[in-house]
mmCIF file of C-alpha atoms in Angstrom:
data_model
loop_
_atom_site.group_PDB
_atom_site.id
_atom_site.type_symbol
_atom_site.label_atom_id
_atom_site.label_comp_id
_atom_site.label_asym_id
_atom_site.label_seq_id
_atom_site.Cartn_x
_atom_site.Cartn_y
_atom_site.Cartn_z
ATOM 1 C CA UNK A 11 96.697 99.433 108.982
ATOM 2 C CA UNK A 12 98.365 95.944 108.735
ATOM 3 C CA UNK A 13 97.998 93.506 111.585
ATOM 4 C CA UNK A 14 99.778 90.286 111.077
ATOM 5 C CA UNK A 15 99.517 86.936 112.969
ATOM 6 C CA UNK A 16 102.144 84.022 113.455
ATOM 7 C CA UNK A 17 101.699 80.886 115.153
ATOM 8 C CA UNK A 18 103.076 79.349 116.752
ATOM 9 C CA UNK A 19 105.378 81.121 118.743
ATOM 10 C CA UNK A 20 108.029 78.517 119.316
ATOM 11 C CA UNK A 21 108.326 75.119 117.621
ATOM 12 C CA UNK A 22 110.269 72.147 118.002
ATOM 13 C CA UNK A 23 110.403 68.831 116.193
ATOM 14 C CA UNK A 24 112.984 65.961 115.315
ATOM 15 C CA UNK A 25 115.551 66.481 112.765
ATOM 16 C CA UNK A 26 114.166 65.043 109.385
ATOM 17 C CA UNK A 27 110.371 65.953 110.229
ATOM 18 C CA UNK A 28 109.307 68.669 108.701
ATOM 19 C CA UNK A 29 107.995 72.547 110.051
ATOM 20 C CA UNK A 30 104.754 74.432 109.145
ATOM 21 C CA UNK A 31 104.280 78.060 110.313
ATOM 22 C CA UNK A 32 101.386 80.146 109.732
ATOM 23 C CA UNK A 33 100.690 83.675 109.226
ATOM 24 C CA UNK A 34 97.198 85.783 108.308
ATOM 25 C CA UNK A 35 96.892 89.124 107.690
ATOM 26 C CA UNK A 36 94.221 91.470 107.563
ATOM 27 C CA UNK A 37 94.734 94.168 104.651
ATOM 28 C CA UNK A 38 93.323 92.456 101.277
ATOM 29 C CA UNK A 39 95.380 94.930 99.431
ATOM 30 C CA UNK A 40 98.305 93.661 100.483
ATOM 31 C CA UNK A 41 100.549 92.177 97.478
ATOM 32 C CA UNK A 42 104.344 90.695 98.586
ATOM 33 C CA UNK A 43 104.420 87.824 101.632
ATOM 34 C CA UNK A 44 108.003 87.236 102.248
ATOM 35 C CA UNK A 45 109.817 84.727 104.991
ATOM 36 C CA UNK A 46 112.958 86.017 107.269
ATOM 37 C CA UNK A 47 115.261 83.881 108.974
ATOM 38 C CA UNK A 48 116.710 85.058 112.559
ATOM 39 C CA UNK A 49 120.027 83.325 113.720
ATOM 40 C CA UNK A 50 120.939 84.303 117.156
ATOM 41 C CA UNK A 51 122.817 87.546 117.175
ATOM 42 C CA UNK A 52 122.336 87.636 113.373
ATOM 43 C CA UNK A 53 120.641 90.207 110.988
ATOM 44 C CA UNK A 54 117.080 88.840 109.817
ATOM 45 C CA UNK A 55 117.585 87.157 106.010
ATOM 46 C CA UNK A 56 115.209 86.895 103.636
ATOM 47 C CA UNK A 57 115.067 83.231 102.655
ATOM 48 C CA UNK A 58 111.540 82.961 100.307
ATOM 49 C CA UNK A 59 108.587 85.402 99.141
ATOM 50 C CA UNK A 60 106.031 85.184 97.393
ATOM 51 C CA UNK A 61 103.415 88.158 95.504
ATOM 52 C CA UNK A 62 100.204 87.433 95.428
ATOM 53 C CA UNK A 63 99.993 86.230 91.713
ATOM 54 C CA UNK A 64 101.147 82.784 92.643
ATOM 55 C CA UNK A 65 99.576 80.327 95.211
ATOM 56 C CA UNK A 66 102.756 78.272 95.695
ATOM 57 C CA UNK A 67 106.416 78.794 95.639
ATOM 58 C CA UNK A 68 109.247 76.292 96.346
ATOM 59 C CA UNK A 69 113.211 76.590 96.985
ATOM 60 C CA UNK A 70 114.430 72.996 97.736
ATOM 61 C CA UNK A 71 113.726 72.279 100.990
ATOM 62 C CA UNK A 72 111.552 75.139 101.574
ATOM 63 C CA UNK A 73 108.451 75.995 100.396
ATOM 64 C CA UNK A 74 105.526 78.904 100.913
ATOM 65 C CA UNK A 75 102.013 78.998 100.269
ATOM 66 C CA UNK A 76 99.344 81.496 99.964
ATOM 67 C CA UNK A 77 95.485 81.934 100.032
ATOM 68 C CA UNK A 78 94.734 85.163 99.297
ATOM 69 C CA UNK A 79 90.690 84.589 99.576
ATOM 70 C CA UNK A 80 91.648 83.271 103.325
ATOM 71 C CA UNK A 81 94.231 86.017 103.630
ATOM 72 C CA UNK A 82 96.834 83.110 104.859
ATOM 73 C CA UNK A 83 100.206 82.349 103.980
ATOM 74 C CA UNK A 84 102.605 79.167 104.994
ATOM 75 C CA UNK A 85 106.586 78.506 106.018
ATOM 76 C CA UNK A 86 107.099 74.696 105.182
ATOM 77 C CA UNK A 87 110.243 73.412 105.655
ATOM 78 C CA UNK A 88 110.747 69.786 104.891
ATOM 79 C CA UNK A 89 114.005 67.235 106.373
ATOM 80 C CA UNK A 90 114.757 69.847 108.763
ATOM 81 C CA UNK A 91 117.719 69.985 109.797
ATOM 82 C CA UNK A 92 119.624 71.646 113.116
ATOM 83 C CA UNK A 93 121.337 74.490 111.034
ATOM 84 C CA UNK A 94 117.359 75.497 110.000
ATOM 85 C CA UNK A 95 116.792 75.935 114.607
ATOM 86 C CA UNK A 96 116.106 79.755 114.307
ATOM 87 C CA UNK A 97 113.691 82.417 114.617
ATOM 88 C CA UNK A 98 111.312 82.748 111.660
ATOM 89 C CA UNK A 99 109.187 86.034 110.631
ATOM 90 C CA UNK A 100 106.180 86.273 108.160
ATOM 91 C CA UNK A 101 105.489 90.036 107.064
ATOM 92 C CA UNK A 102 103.598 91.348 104.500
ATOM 93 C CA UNK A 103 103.450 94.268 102.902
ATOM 94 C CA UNK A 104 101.257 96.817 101.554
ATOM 95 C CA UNK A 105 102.000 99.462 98.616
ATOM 96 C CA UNK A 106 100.751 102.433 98.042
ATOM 97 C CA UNK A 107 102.740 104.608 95.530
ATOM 98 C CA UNK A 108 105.808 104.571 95.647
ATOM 99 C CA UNK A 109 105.628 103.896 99.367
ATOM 100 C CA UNK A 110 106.598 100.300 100.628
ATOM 101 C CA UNK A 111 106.110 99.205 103.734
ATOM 102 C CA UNK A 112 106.772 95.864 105.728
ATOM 103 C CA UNK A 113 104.596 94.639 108.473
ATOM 104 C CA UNK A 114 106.258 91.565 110.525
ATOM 105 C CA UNK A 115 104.468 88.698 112.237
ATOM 106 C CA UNK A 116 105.578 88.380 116.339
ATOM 107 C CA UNK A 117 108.305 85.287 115.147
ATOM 108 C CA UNK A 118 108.541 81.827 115.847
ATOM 109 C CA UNK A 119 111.294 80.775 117.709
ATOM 110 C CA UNK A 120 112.428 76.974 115.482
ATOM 111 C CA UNK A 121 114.400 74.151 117.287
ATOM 112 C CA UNK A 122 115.264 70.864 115.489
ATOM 113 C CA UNK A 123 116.459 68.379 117.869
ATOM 114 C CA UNK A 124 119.734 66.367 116.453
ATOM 115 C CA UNK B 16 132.281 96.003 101.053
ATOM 116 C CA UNK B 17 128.534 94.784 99.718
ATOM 117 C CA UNK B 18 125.329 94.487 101.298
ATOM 118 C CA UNK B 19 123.950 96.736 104.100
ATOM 119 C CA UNK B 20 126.441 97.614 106.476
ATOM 120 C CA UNK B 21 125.828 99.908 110.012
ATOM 121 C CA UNK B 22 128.049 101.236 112.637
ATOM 122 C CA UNK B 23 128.090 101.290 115.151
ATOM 123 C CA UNK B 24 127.825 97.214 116.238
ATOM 124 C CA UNK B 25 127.091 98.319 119.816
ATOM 125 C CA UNK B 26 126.337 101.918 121.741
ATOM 126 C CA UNK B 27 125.670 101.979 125.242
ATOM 127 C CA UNK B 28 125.306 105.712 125.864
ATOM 128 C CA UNK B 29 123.362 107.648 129.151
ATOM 129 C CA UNK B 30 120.266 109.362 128.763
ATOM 130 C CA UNK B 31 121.348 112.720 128.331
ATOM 131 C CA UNK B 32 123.933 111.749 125.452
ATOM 132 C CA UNK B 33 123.506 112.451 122.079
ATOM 133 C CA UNK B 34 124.741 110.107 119.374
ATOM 134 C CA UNK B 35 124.022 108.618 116.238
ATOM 135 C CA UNK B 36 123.594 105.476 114.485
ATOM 136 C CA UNK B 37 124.901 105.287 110.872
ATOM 137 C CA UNK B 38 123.715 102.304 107.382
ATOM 138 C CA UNK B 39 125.083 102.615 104.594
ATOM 139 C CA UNK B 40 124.057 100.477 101.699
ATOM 140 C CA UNK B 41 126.419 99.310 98.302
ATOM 141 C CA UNK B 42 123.241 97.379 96.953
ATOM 142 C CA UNK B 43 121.943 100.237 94.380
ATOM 143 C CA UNK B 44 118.563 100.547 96.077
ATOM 144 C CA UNK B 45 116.621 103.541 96.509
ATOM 145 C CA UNK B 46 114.333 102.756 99.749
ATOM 146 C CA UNK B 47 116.002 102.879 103.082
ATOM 147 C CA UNK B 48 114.198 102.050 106.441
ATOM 148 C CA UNK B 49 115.061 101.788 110.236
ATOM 149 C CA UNK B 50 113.361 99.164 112.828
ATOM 150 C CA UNK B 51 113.239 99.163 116.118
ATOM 151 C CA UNK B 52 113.813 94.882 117.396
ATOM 152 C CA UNK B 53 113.137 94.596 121.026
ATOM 153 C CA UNK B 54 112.959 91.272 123.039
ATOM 154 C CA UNK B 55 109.303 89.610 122.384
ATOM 155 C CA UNK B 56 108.125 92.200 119.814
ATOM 156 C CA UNK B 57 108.048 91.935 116.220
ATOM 157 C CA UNK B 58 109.882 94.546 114.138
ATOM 158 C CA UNK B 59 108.867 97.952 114.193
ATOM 159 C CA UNK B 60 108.845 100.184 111.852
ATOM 160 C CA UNK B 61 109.829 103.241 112.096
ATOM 161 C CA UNK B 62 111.127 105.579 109.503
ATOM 162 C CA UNK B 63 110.725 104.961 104.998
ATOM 163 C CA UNK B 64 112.834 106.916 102.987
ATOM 164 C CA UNK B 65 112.324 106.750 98.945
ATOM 165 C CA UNK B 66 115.015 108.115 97.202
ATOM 166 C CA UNK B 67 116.621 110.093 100.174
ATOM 167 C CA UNK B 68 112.634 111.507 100.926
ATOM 168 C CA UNK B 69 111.089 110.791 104.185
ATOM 169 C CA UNK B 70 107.579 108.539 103.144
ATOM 170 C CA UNK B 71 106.624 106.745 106.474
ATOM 171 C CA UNK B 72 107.427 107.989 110.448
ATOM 172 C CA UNK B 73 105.159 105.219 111.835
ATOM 173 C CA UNK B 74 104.594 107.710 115.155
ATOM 174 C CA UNK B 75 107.940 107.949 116.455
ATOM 175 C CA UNK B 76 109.218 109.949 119.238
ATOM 176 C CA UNK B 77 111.347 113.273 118.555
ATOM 177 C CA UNK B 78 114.052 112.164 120.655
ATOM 178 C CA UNK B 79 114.653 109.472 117.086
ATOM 179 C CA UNK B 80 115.672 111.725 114.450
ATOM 180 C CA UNK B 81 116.248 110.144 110.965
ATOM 181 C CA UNK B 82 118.564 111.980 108.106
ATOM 182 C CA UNK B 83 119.181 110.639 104.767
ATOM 183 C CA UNK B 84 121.780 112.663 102.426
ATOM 184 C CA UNK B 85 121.319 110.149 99.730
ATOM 185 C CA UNK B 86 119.997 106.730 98.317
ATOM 186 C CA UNK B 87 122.852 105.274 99.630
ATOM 187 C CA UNK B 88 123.217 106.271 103.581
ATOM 188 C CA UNK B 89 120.861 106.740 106.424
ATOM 189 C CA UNK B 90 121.563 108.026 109.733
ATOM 190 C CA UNK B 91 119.464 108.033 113.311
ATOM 191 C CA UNK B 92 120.293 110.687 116.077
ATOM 192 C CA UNK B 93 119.213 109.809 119.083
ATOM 193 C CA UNK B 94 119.048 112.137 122.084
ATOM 194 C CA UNK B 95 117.737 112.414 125.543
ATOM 195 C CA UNK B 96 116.810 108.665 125.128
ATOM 196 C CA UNK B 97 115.075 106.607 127.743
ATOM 197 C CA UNK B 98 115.649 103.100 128.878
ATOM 198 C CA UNK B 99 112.838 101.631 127.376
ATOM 199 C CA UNK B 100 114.795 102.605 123.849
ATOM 200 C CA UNK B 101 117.073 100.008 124.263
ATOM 201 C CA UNK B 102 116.871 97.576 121.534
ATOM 202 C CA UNK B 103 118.239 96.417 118.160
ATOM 203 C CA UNK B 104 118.347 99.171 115.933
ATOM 204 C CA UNK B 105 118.370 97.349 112.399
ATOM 205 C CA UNK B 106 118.158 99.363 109.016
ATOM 206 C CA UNK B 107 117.462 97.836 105.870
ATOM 207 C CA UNK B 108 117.339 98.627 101.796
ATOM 208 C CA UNK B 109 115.617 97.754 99.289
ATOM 209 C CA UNK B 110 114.891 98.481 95.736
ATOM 210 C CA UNK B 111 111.857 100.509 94.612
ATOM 211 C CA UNK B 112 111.493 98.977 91.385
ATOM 212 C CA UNK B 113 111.950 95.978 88.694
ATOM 213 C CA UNK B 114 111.216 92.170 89.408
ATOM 214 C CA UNK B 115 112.681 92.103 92.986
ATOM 215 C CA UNK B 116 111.016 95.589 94.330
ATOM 216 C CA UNK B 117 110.490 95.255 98.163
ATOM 217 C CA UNK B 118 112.853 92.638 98.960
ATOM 218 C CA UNK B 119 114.563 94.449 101.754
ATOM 219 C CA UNK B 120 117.792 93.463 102.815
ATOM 220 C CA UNK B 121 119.102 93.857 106.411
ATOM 221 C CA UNK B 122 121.813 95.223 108.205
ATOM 222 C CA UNK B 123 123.179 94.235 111.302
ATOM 223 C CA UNK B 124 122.186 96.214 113.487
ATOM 224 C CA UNK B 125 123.409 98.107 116.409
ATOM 225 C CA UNK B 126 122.739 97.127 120.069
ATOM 226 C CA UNK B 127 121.771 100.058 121.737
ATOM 227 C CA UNK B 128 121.941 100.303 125.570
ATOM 228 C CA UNK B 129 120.711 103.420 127.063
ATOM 229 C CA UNK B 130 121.535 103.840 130.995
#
């Protein structure tokens, strides 16, 4: 099956810089590569996705990559701010059918010092 | 009310209870699923229903046992649980077709507690 890898596990820069976190995965079938966002106590949101028949997508301040030959895919987030501190999850998902199925990255815990 | 909504928000229940957690979702999606969130793991999956049949039960104990009457509600009984099972139940929906298919929306969730 799917096996999905996030790093880093916790990250923490200045408010302004910005935030890179990186997933790979290991099934080349899979097709849809989309970002959660984890406030504490909060349900996981989906902020940005992308399907594998784009290399780059971009909503303001965020943005997420993907090289599918690498099987690699990219959270940037740029002028963070402290509302974005958070925990972050990659997944990615394989299809098969009518069967769709979500396999999450272990999360990376965000903190952007004021 | 929209989106994905579950009850209960908390359960703390003893190991020889038997209760259930409920989702309902008013988003018009056909997919339902329920993950198990515990402290330093990622998301589990654990059950995929496609229009109210059961299409994924990634190895889950019997003591989980997932119903869904229709596209739009989802239930988990639990019984004879075990501490380890304590966790953030979280169910989600999503839509099986069209531009946005797989974009899975999130309840939640229900802290469970089992004694």
């Amino acid at each position: 099956g799917e096996n999905v890898e996030q790093h880093p596990s916790t990250l923490s820069v200045q408010e302004g810089d910005s935030a890179v976190i990186k997933c790979t995965y290991s099934d080349s079938a899979s097709n849809y590569f989309p970002w959660y966002k984890q406030e504490l106590g909060k349900r996981p949101q989906l902020i940005i996705d992308i399907r594998s028949n784009v290399g780059e997508k971009k909503d303001q301040r965020i943005a997420v990559t993907l090289n599918k030959t690498a099987k690699h895919f990219s959270l940037h987030i740029t002028e963070t701010q402290p509302e974005d501190s958070a925990v972050y999850f990659c997944a990615a998902s394989t299809s098969g059918g009518s069967n769709y199925k979500l396999t999450f990255g272990k999360g990376t815990l965000l903190t952007v010092n004021p | 009310e929209t989106g994905v909504t579950q009850t209960p928000r908390h359960l703390v229940m003893g190991m020889t209870n038997k209760k259930s957690l409920k989702c309902e979702q008013h988003l018009g999606h056909n997919a339902m699923y329920w993950y198990k969130q515990s402290a330093k793991k990622p998301l589990e999956l654990m059950f995929v229903y496609n229009f109210k049949e059961q299409t994924e039960n990634n190895s889950v104990p019997s003591r989980f046992s997932p119903e869904c009457p229709n596209s739009s509600h989802l239930f988990l009984h639990l019984h004879t649980l075990q501490p380890e099972d304590s966790a953030l139940y979280l169910c989600a929906s999503s839509p099986l077709g069209g531009p946005s298919y797989n974009e899975q929306f999130f309840g939640p969730g229900t802290r469970l507690t089992v004694l």
